[in-house]
mmCIF file of C-alpha atoms in Angstrom:
data_model
loop_
_atom_site.group_PDB
_atom_site.id
_atom_site.type_symbol
_atom_site.label_atom_id
_atom_site.label_comp_id
_atom_site.label_asym_id
_atom_site.label_seq_id
_atom_site.Cartn_x
_atom_site.Cartn_y
_atom_site.Cartn_z
ATOM 1 C CA MET A 3 0.211 -0.008 0.082
ATOM 2 C CA LYS A 4 1.431 3.217 -1.006
ATOM 3 C CA ILE A 5 -0.004 6.543 0.739
ATOM 4 C CA ASN A 6 0.969 9.777 -0.849
ATOM 5 C CA ARG A 7 1.434 13.200 0.664
ATOM 6 C CA PHE A 8 -1.512 15.141 0.891
ATOM 7 C CA MET A 9 0.418 18.477 0.033
ATOM 8 C CA TYR A 10 1.766 16.906 -3.051
ATOM 9 C CA ILE A 11 -1.777 16.059 -4.190
ATOM 10 C CA ILE A 12 -3.619 19.384 -3.285
ATOM 11 C CA VAL A 13 -1.477 21.642 -5.620
ATOM 12 C CA LEU A 14 -3.957 24.383 -4.989
ATOM 13 C CA ALA A 15 -2.422 24.637 -1.602
ATOM 14 C CA VAL A 16 0.829 25.788 -3.178
ATOM 15 C CA CYS A 17 -0.773 27.872 -5.806
ATOM 16 C CA LEU A 18 -2.006 31.452 -5.220
ATOM 17 C CA ILE A 19 -5.202 30.377 -3.604
ATOM 18 C CA THR A 20 -3.683 29.227 -0.401
ATOM 19 C CA ALA A 21 -6.439 29.690 2.204
ATOM 20 C CA LEU A 22 -7.483 29.522 5.691
ATOM 21 C CA SER A 23 -9.633 26.722 7.124
ATOM 22 C CA GLY A 24 -11.786 26.494 10.223
ATOM 23 C CA CYS A 25 -14.794 24.476 11.537
ATOM 24 C CA PHE A 26 -18.005 25.558 13.185
ATOM 25 C CA PRO A 27 -20.717 23.924 15.409
ATOM 26 C CA SER A 28 -23.245 22.318 13.435
ATOM 27 C CA ALA A 29 -27.121 22.150 13.828
ATOM 28 C CA ASP A 30 -26.534 18.735 15.598
ATOM 29 C CA ASP A 31 -24.439 20.087 18.352
ATOM 30 C CA ASN A 32 -26.851 18.993 21.039
ATOM 31 C CA ASN A 33 -26.421 15.319 20.118
ATOM 32 C CA LYS A 34 -22.641 15.636 20.098
ATOM 33 C CA ILE A 35 -20.547 14.072 22.978
ATOM 34 C CA ASP A 36 -18.729 16.350 25.175
ATOM 35 C CA VAL A 37 -15.017 15.663 24.220
ATOM 36 C CA GLY A 38 -14.075 17.056 27.797
ATOM 37 C CA THR A 39 -15.689 13.989 29.192
ATOM 38 C CA LEU A 40 -13.579 11.370 27.387
ATOM 39 C CA ASP A 41 -11.142 9.310 28.922
ATOM 40 C CA THR A 42 -7.789 10.857 29.382
ATOM 41 C CA ALA A 43 -5.888 8.203 31.369
ATOM 42 C CA ASN A 44 -3.766 6.779 28.363
ATOM 43 C CA ILE A 45 -0.299 8.085 28.602
ATOM 44 C CA TYR A 46 2.108 7.347 25.619
ATOM 45 C CA THR A 47 5.089 5.283 26.476
ATOM 46 C CA GLN A 48 7.937 4.397 24.175
ATOM 47 C CA SER A 49 10.362 1.452 23.475
ATOM 48 C CA HIS A 50 12.736 0.149 20.771
ATOM 49 C CA ILE A 51 12.260 -3.322 19.059
ATOM 50 C CA THR A 52 15.010 -4.817 16.931
ATOM 51 C CA LYS A 53 14.676 -8.218 15.562
ATOM 52 C CA ASN A 54 14.319 -10.148 12.095
ATOM 53 C CA LEU A 55 11.132 -11.707 10.719
ATOM 54 C CA ASP A 56 11.013 -13.704 7.856
ATOM 55 C CA TYR A 57 10.681 -10.969 5.090
ATOM 56 C CA ILE A 58 11.438 -7.928 7.057
ATOM 57 C CA SER A 59 13.571 -6.614 9.583
ATOM 58 C CA VAL A 60 12.552 -4.612 12.705
ATOM 59 C CA ASP A 61 14.638 -1.682 13.915
ATOM 60 C CA ALA A 62 11.757 0.407 15.352
ATOM 61 C CA ASP A 63 10.898 3.091 17.726
ATOM 62 C CA ILE A 64 7.579 2.129 19.224
ATOM 63 C CA ALA A 65 5.098 4.359 20.848
ATOM 64 C CA TYR A 66 1.991 3.114 22.598
ATOM 65 C CA PRO A 67 -0.629 4.031 25.016
ATOM 66 C CA GLN A 68 -0.938 2.501 28.482
ATOM 67 C CA SER A 69 -4.378 1.441 27.819
ATOM 68 C CA SER A 70 -4.996 -1.464 25.345
ATOM 69 C CA SER A 71 -8.665 -0.588 24.459
ATOM 70 C CA PHE A 72 -10.436 2.511 23.155
ATOM 71 C CA ASP A 73 -13.828 3.582 22.032
ATOM 72 C CA VAL A 74 -14.810 3.803 18.491
ATOM 73 C CA TYR A 75 -17.065 6.817 17.267
ATOM 74 C CA ASN A 76 -19.169 8.143 14.363
ATOM 75 C CA VAL A 77 -18.136 11.556 13.448
ATOM 76 C CA LYS A 78 -19.195 14.122 11.162
ATOM 77 C CA MET A 79 -17.117 16.472 9.040
ATOM 78 C CA ALA A 80 -17.231 20.127 10.318
ATOM 79 C CA VAL A 81 -19.177 22.716 8.239
ATOM 80 C CA PHE A 82 -17.134 25.699 7.032
ATOM 81 C CA ASP A 83 -18.804 29.151 6.915
ATOM 82 C CA PHE A 84 -17.140 31.168 4.252
ATOM 83 C CA ASP A 85 -18.985 34.420 5.220
ATOM 84 C CA ARG A 86 -17.913 34.032 8.871
ATOM 85 C CA LEU A 87 -14.336 32.943 8.075
ATOM 86 C CA LYS A 88 -14.259 35.896 5.650
ATOM 87 C CA SER A 89 -15.358 38.399 8.580
ATOM 88 C CA ILE A 90 -12.664 37.091 11.012
ATOM 89 C CA PHE A 91 -9.639 36.987 8.560
ATOM 90 C CA ILE A 92 -10.012 39.173 5.798
ATOM 91 C CA LYS A 93 -8.644 42.643 6.801
ATOM 92 C CA ASN A 94 -8.997 44.847 3.762
ATOM 93 C CA THR A 95 -12.476 44.032 2.240
ATOM 94 C CA GLN A 96 -12.197 47.059 -0.233
ATOM 95 C CA ASN A 97 -9.633 45.107 -2.446
ATOM 96 C CA ILE A 98 -10.837 41.700 -2.516
ATOM 97 C CA THR A 99 -12.208 39.470 -5.232
ATOM 98 C CA ILE A 100 -14.663 36.491 -4.443
ATOM 99 C CA THR A 101 -15.055 33.645 -6.766
ATOM 100 C CA GLU A 102 -16.780 30.195 -6.737
ATOM 101 C CA GLU A 103 -15.361 26.969 -7.789
ATOM 102 C CA ASN A 104 -17.961 24.331 -8.688
ATOM 103 C CA ASP A 105 -15.544 21.824 -10.372
ATOM 104 C CA THR A 106 -14.436 20.316 -7.117
ATOM 105 C CA ASP A 107 -13.514 16.693 -5.841
ATOM 106 C CA TYR A 108 -16.944 16.818 -4.044
ATOM 107 C CA ALA A 109 -19.979 16.482 -6.191
ATOM 108 C CA GLY A 110 -22.587 19.240 -5.455
ATOM 109 C CA TYR A 111 -20.015 21.285 -3.252
ATOM 110 C CA THR A 112 -18.943 24.666 -4.168
ATOM 111 C CA ALA A 113 -15.674 26.086 -2.995
ATOM 112 C CA HIS A 114 -15.377 29.697 -2.081
ATOM 113 C CA ILE A 115 -12.321 32.011 -2.689
ATOM 114 C CA ALA A 116 -11.356 35.511 -1.463
ATOM 115 C CA HIS A 117 -8.205 37.014 -3.070
ATOM 116 C CA SER A 118 -6.314 40.082 -3.082
ATOM 117 C CA ASP A 119 -2.615 40.986 -3.587
ATOM 118 C CA ASP A 120 -2.263 40.762 0.035
ATOM 119 C CA GLU A 121 -4.651 38.144 1.414
ATOM 120 C CA ASN A 122 -6.151 34.730 0.374
ATOM 121 C CA LEU A 123 -9.008 32.724 1.864
ATOM 122 C CA GLY A 124 -10.087 29.601 0.331
ATOM 123 C CA VAL A 125 -12.917 27.466 1.910
ATOM 124 C CA TYR A 126 -13.207 23.823 0.662
ATOM 125 C CA ARG A 127 -15.287 20.924 1.636
ATOM 126 C CA ASP A 128 -12.727 19.544 4.232
ATOM 127 C CA PHE A 129 -10.366 22.131 4.825
ATOM 128 C CA PHE A 130 -9.728 26.029 4.817
ATOM 129 C CA GLU A 131 -6.778 28.079 4.621
ATOM 130 C CA TYR A 132 -5.866 31.768 5.048
ATOM 131 C CA THR A 133 -2.655 33.324 3.971
ATOM 132 C CA THR A 134 -1.044 36.642 3.392
ATOM 133 C CA ALA A 135 1.758 37.688 0.907
ATOM 134 C CA GLU A 136 4.278 37.595 3.956
ATOM 135 C CA TYR A 137 3.483 33.987 4.454
ATOM 136 C CA ASP A 138 3.755 33.102 0.770
ATOM 137 C CA LYS A 139 7.396 34.234 1.055
ATOM 138 C CA LEU A 140 8.166 31.718 4.001
ATOM 139 C CA SER A 141 5.864 28.806 2.755
ATOM 140 C CA PHE A 142 8.229 27.245 0.310
ATOM 141 C CA PHE A 143 10.557 26.547 3.025
ATOM 142 C CA LEU A 144 8.204 25.050 5.665
ATOM 143 C CA SER A 145 6.679 22.275 3.258
ATOM 144 C CA SER A 146 9.354 21.449 0.594
ATOM 145 C CA GLN A 147 10.372 18.338 -0.861
ATOM 146 C CA ASP A 148 13.112 17.171 1.740
ATOM 147 C CA TYR A 149 10.578 16.687 4.464
ATOM 148 C CA PRO A 150 8.784 13.560 3.625
ATOM 149 C CA VAL A 151 5.895 13.871 5.948
ATOM 150 C CA GLY A 152 4.270 16.825 7.159
ATOM 151 C CA PHE A 153 6.700 18.926 9.626
ATOM 152 C CA ASP A 154 8.946 15.754 10.104
ATOM 153 C CA GLY A 155 12.565 17.248 10.329
ATOM 154 C CA MET A 156 11.512 20.832 11.006
ATOM 155 C CA SER A 157 13.144 20.628 14.682
ATOM 156 C CA ASP A 158 16.473 19.609 12.813
ATOM 157 C CA CYS A 159 16.348 22.787 10.750
ATOM 158 C CA PHE A 160 14.896 25.216 13.196
ATOM 159 C CA GLN A 161 16.520 24.693 16.437
ATOM 160 C CA LYS A 162 15.970 27.896 18.433
ATOM 161 C CA GLU A 163 13.592 27.745 21.460
ATOM 162 C CA LYS A 164 12.256 31.255 20.913
ATOM 163 C CA LEU A 165 13.098 34.340 18.851
ATOM 164 C CA ASN A 166 14.553 37.762 20.265
ATOM 165 C CA SER A 167 12.450 39.674 17.719
ATOM 166 C CA LEU A 168 8.898 38.233 18.737
ATOM 167 C CA ASP A 169 7.136 37.224 21.737
ATOM 168 C CA LYS A 170 6.273 33.543 21.969
ATOM 169 C CA ASP A 171 3.662 33.513 24.348
ATOM 170 C CA ASN A 172 1.764 36.469 22.738
ATOM 171 C CA SER A 173 2.076 34.903 19.298
ATOM 172 C CA LEU A 174 0.761 31.636 20.822
ATOM 173 C CA GLU A 175 -2.225 33.596 22.301
ATOM 174 C CA ILE A 176 -3.383 35.158 18.997
ATOM 175 C CA VAL A 177 -3.555 31.382 17.586
ATOM 176 C CA ILE A 178 -5.386 30.077 20.593
ATOM 177 C CA ASP A 179 -7.809 32.945 20.617
ATOM 178 C CA THR A 180 -8.604 32.163 16.998
ATOM 179 C CA ILE A 181 -9.030 28.522 17.738
ATOM 180 C CA ASN A 182 -11.373 29.231 20.410
ATOM 181 C CA GLU A 183 -13.356 31.600 18.382
ATOM 182 C CA LEU A 184 -13.870 28.885 15.709
ATOM 183 C CA ASN A 185 -14.526 26.007 18.232
ATOM 184 C CA LEU A 186 -11.895 23.787 16.370
ATOM 185 C CA PRO A 187 -11.626 20.417 17.992
ATOM 186 C CA VAL A 188 -7.876 20.101 18.476
ATOM 187 C CA ASP A 189 -5.648 19.772 21.503
ATOM 188 C CA LYS A 190 -4.346 23.254 22.792
ATOM 189 C CA THR A 191 -0.634 22.174 23.172
ATOM 190 C CA PRO A 192 1.225 22.564 19.681
ATOM 191 C CA GLU A 193 4.373 21.833 18.300
ATOM 192 C CA ILE A 194 6.202 25.074 18.056
ATOM 193 C CA TYR A 195 8.864 26.147 15.475
ATOM 194 C CA SER A 196 10.851 29.393 15.869
ATOM 195 C CA LEU A 197 11.627 30.394 12.405
ATOM 196 C CA ASP A 198 14.727 32.527 12.680
ATOM 197 C CA TYR A 199 16.195 34.268 9.860
ATOM 198 C CA LYS A 200 19.610 32.581 9.957
ATOM 199 C CA SER A 201 17.946 29.051 9.722
ATOM 200 C CA LEU A 202 15.689 30.218 7.016
ATOM 201 C CA ASN A 203 18.738 31.189 5.184
ATOM 202 C CA ASN A 204 20.446 28.030 5.799
ATOM 203 C CA ARG A 205 17.428 26.182 4.484
ATOM 204 C CA SER A 206 17.226 28.250 1.505
ATOM 205 C CA LYS A 207 20.990 27.584 0.589
ATOM 206 C CA SER A 208 20.482 23.819 1.240
ATOM 207 C CA LEU A 209 17.851 23.498 -1.624
ATOM 208 C CA TYR A 210 18.648 25.676 -4.570
ATOM 209 C CA THR A 211 21.354 28.172 -5.956
ATOM 210 C CA ASP A 212 20.650 31.865 -6.240
ATOM 211 C CA GLU A 213 20.214 31.537 -9.903
ATOM 212 C CA GLU A 214 17.550 29.039 -9.393
ATOM 213 C CA TYR A 215 15.623 31.073 -6.970
ATOM 214 C CA GLU A 216 15.822 33.933 -9.210
ATOM 215 C CA GLN A 217 14.367 31.866 -12.231
ATOM 216 C CA MET A 218 11.565 30.607 -9.794
ATOM 217 C CA ASN A 219 10.944 34.137 -8.388
ATOM 218 C CA ILE A 220 11.204 32.928 -4.976
ATOM 219 C CA LYS A 221 12.472 35.076 -1.978
ATOM 220 C CA TYR A 222 15.494 33.309 -0.399
ATOM 221 C CA ASN A 223 17.174 35.920 1.483
ATOM 222 C CA PHE A 224 15.683 36.606 5.050
ATOM 223 C CA THR A 225 16.368 39.197 7.691
ATOM 224 C CA GLU A 226 15.066 39.533 11.372
ATOM 225 C CA LYS A 227 11.806 41.419 10.139
ATOM 226 C CA ASP A 228 10.929 38.049 8.464
ATOM 227 C CA GLU A 229 11.134 35.847 11.525
ATOM 228 C CA ALA A 230 7.779 33.992 12.737
ATOM 229 C CA TYR A 231 6.534 31.325 14.818
ATOM 230 C CA LEU A 232 4.933 28.187 13.343
ATOM 231 C CA PHE A 233 2.483 26.428 15.515
ATOM 232 C CA VAL A 234 1.024 23.000 14.863
ATOM 233 C CA PHE A 235 -2.062 21.550 16.635
ATOM 234 C CA HIS A 236 -3.553 18.014 16.183
ATOM 235 C CA SER A 237 -6.898 16.886 16.836
ATOM 236 C CA LYS A 238 -6.933 14.466 19.823
ATOM 237 C CA THR A 239 -9.427 11.940 21.270
ATOM 238 C CA ASN A 240 -8.797 9.950 24.443
ATOM 239 C CA THR A 241 -5.038 11.275 24.246
ATOM 240 C CA LEU A 242 -4.551 9.908 20.834
ATOM 241 C CA ASN A 243 -3.629 12.173 18.071
ATOM 242 C CA HIS A 244 -5.649 11.969 14.841
ATOM 243 C CA TYR A 245 -3.264 11.030 12.095
ATOM 244 C CA ASP A 246 -1.154 13.426 10.125
ATOM 245 C CA ARG A 247 -2.980 15.103 7.364
ATOM 246 C CA TYR A 248 0.036 14.730 5.139
ATOM 247 C CA VAL A 249 -0.286 11.170 4.986
ATOM 248 C CA SER A 250 -3.608 10.274 3.384
ATOM 249 C CA ILE A 251 -5.905 7.425 2.417
ATOM 250 C CA PHE A 252 -7.412 7.774 -1.015
ATOM 251 C CA GLN A 253 -10.692 6.840 -2.353
ATOM 252 C CA ASP A 254 -11.420 7.579 -5.992
ATOM 253 C CA GLY A 255 -8.667 10.212 -5.794
ATOM 254 C CA ILE A 256 -9.999 12.011 -2.996
ATOM 255 C CA PRO A 257 -7.941 12.057 0.422
ATOM 256 C CA THR A 258 -9.036 11.242 3.974
ATOM 257 C CA TYR A 259 -6.810 12.456 6.477
ATOM 258 C CA GLY A 260 -6.455 13.510 10.190
ATOM 259 C CA GLY A 261 -7.436 16.616 11.910
ATOM 260 C CA GLU A 262 -4.800 19.401 12.024
ATOM 261 C CA VAL A 263 -4.361 23.166 12.403
ATOM 262 C CA TYR A 264 -1.103 25.090 11.682
ATOM 263 C CA ALA A 265 -0.639 28.994 12.093
ATOM 264 C CA VAL A 266 2.182 31.246 11.345
ATOM 265 C CA VAL A 267 2.492 34.512 13.437
ATOM 266 C CA ASN A 268 5.027 37.252 12.853
ATOM 267 C CA SER A 269 5.458 40.764 14.045
ATOM 268 C CA ASN A 270 2.283 41.831 12.067
ATOM 269 C CA GLY A 271 0.191 39.177 13.685
ATOM 270 C CA LEU A 272 -1.253 36.269 12.056
ATOM 271 C CA ILE A 273 -0.089 35.576 8.633
ATOM 272 C CA MET A 274 -1.299 32.087 7.954
ATOM 273 C CA PHE A 275 -3.934 30.049 9.594
ATOM 274 C CA GLY A 276 -5.226 26.533 8.202
ATOM 275 C CA ALA A 277 -7.462 23.811 9.480
ATOM 276 C CA TYR A 278 -7.799 20.419 7.967
ATOM 277 C CA GLY A 279 -9.756 17.134 8.660
ATOM 278 C CA MET A 280 -11.936 18.695 11.293
ATOM 279 C CA TYR A 281 -14.634 16.111 12.457
ATOM 280 C CA ASP A 282 -17.093 16.501 15.432
ATOM 281 C CA ILE A 283 -17.968 13.341 17.401
ATOM 282 C CA GLN A 284 -21.658 12.566 17.126
ATOM 283 C CA GLU A 285 -22.169 9.123 19.038
ATOM 284 C CA THR A 286 -20.095 6.363 20.442
ATOM 285 C CA VAL A 287 -20.148 3.171 18.276
ATOM 286 C CA SER A 288 -18.626 0.786 20.571
ATOM 287 C CA GLU A 289 -16.804 0.948 23.827
ATOM 288 C CA ASN A 290 -13.445 -0.440 25.112
ATOM 289 C CA GLN A 291 -12.447 -2.227 21.828
ATOM 290 C CA ASN A 292 -9.208 -4.137 22.494
ATOM 291 C CA MET A 293 -6.218 -3.041 20.283
ATOM 292 C CA ILE A 294 -4.177 -5.571 18.331
ATOM 293 C CA GLY A 295 -0.735 -5.958 19.711
ATOM 294 C CA ILE A 296 2.682 -5.028 18.346
ATOM 295 C CA ASP A 297 3.401 -8.525 17.339
ATOM 296 C CA THR A 298 0.371 -9.100 15.673
ATOM 297 C CA VAL A 299 0.954 -5.587 13.654
ATOM 298 C CA LEU A 300 4.464 -6.532 12.638
ATOM 299 C CA ASP A 301 3.325 -10.115 11.530
ATOM 300 C CA ILE A 302 0.601 -8.270 9.140
ATOM 301 C CA ILE A 303 3.545 -6.067 7.542
ATOM 302 C CA ASN A 304 5.575 -9.174 7.367
ATOM 303 C CA ASN A 305 3.112 -11.077 5.547
ATOM 304 C CA ARG A 306 2.655 -8.372 3.118
ATOM 305 C CA TYR A 307 6.097 -8.805 1.792
ATOM 306 C CA LYS A 308 6.330 -12.392 1.542
ATOM 307 C CA ASN A 309 5.950 -12.249 -2.367
ATOM 308 C CA ILE A 310 8.072 -9.123 -2.717
ATOM 309 C CA MET A 311 11.890 -9.163 -3.316
ATOM 310 C CA ALA A 312 12.807 -6.375 -1.086
ATOM 311 C CA ASP A 313 15.063 -5.350 1.824
ATOM 312 C CA VAL A 314 12.385 -3.843 4.218
ATOM 313 C CA ILE A 315 13.115 -2.272 7.701
ATOM 314 C CA VAL A 316 10.171 -1.188 9.875
ATOM 315 C CA GLU A 317 11.404 2.053 11.544
ATOM 316 C CA SER A 318 8.534 2.966 13.610
ATOM 317 C CA LEU A 319 4.917 2.052 14.883
ATOM 318 C CA SER A 320 2.582 4.610 16.559
ATOM 319 C CA PRO A 321 -1.178 4.657 17.544
ATOM 320 C CA TYR A 322 -3.546 7.308 16.341
ATOM 321 C CA TYR A 323 -7.160 7.872 15.722
ATOM 322 C CA PHE A 324 -8.225 7.892 12.137
ATOM 323 C CA PRO A 325 -11.433 8.813 10.198
ATOM 324 C CA ILE A 326 -12.576 5.981 8.034
ATOM 325 C CA LYS A 327 -15.133 6.451 5.549
ATOM 326 C CA GLU A 328 -17.527 4.061 3.684
ATOM 327 C CA SER A 329 -17.127 6.365 0.451
ATOM 328 C CA SER A 330 -14.891 9.176 -0.615
ATOM 329 C CA THR A 331 -17.761 11.705 -0.508
ATOM 330 C CA ALA A 332 -19.122 10.788 2.852
ATOM 331 C CA GLU A 333 -19.557 13.409 5.489
ATOM 332 C CA ILE A 334 -19.947 10.573 8.231
ATOM 333 C CA ALA A 335 -16.870 8.672 9.159
ATOM 334 C CA LYS A 336 -15.926 6.115 11.787
ATOM 335 C CA LEU A 337 -13.240 7.399 13.988
ATOM 336 C CA THR A 338 -11.284 4.210 14.992
ATOM 337 C CA PRO A 339 -7.870 3.646 16.514
ATOM 338 C CA VAL A 340 -5.300 2.710 14.118
ATOM 339 C CA TRP A 341 -1.350 1.699 14.042
ATOM 340 C CA VAL A 342 0.664 3.481 11.786
ATOM 341 C CA VAL A 343 3.899 1.764 10.520
ATOM 342 C CA LYS A 344 6.615 3.506 8.681
ATOM 343 C CA THR A 345 9.042 1.364 6.677
ATOM 344 C CA SER A 346 11.983 1.912 4.467
ATOM 345 C CA GLU A 347 12.326 -0.314 1.142
ATOM 346 C CA ARG A 348 15.163 -1.175 -0.926
ATOM 347 C CA ILE A 349 13.885 -2.922 -3.948
ATOM 348 C CA GLU A 350 15.842 -4.042 -6.844
ATOM 349 C CA GLU A 351 14.137 -4.227 -10.095
ATOM 350 C CA GLN A 352 15.216 -5.606 -13.481
ATOM 351 C CA GLY A 353 15.155 -3.204 -16.527
ATOM 352 C CA GLU A 354 16.135 -3.144 -20.073
ATOM 353 C CA LYS A 355 19.272 -1.348 -19.240
ATOM 354 C CA GLY A 356 20.133 -3.779 -16.167
ATOM 355 C CA ASN A 357 18.997 -3.663 -12.599
ATOM 356 C CA MET A 358 17.727 -0.579 -10.953
ATOM 357 C CA VAL A 359 17.562 -0.064 -6.962
ATOM 358 C CA ILE A 360 14.651 1.852 -5.718
ATOM 359 C CA ASN A 361 14.741 3.214 -2.076
ATOM 360 C CA ASP A 362 11.308 4.351 -0.586
ATOM 361 C CA GLU A 363 9.511 5.099 2.387
ATOM 362 C CA GLU A 364 6.009 3.583 3.027
ATOM 363 C CA TYR A 365 3.398 4.363 5.544
ATOM 364 C CA TYR A 366 0.895 1.833 6.445
ATOM 365 C CA ILE A 367 -2.273 2.325 8.396
ATOM 366 C CA ILE A 368 -3.637 -0.474 10.106
ATOM 367 C CA ASP A 369 -7.047 -0.682 11.688
ATOM 368 C CA ALA A 370 -6.119 -1.379 15.410
ATOM 369 C CA ILE A 371 -9.177 -3.275 16.265
ATOM 370 C CA THR A 372 -9.945 -5.585 13.220
ATOM 371 C CA GLY A 373 -6.195 -5.649 11.782
ATOM 372 C CA LYS A 374 -7.352 -4.749 8.523
ATOM 373 C CA VAL A 375 -4.727 -2.649 6.405
ATOM 374 C CA ILE A 376 -6.738 0.386 5.347
ATOM 375 C CA LEU A 377 -6.589 1.200 1.709
#
């Protein structure tokens, strides 16, 4: 099973119509479960496993909760209100163009886009984004090709704890206030990255030459006034994060992914805010479902490679919640615990000009209740 990066698939997020996403309470709010009453006793622990199976090797970091059982829920995609989002985020309404896009992945759904020289807001079926021109100058270096999934590796590049030019607590407060205003179902403890200008410049130098940046018309030299904080929030249920939006399951070419909010704040305030994969819990489907164990998960992965000539190493295995849909356009999903397995592969293929070695990373999402590999 090969799972593609969401940012790679939705080219619109890299294009000019980068927009801001959010969610709002639906008309069925009275029937929803109070997330604050859900079990919070499960604490992550970690270990490392090294061993060889029949067809794969295991040299993996393992993360797992102390509890071995979780509830399964029916959840509903959050509804995005374009007019309200526009009133919250768009500062200069005098110089804004509003367009509608009917040719979307979701039949019968219309996307709404607000665009000016300085601001962009795009509201789509399952996400929205707000960006400014200042963020556009940074965006290439926050989600470029050398980060395989989401923000993995960001801490290697941006190592400063805080910026001298910008107060971290005040910046975080701006984002938290926005999350609260939109009633977004995410955990309020984010990953925080200090985007200092020296690290931004080091990052830009590691990717392309000055001539290449000039050809691409991308800003690549940064100063202290460009510094900002990046905040990443994850949806969380029973202390399990909803899985990363950058690794998606595709049905009919349409991705399903976990809930995430990320925002960027600089000296001028909020310059980017996006919400993706927001779901509201509607009801409990089943309680205290036992998760399959680590050995069972590794056996499942091992059996998938029994007819494949490849050197495979399992590198990590972690539990999450993930929304599983019956169809690609369904608004209702089943929120169930899953195991996510990351592997590295070295496959040798024969070609007309000789053997070719392919090195790749794969991500497997396995239903932690049934053991089914989710496609």
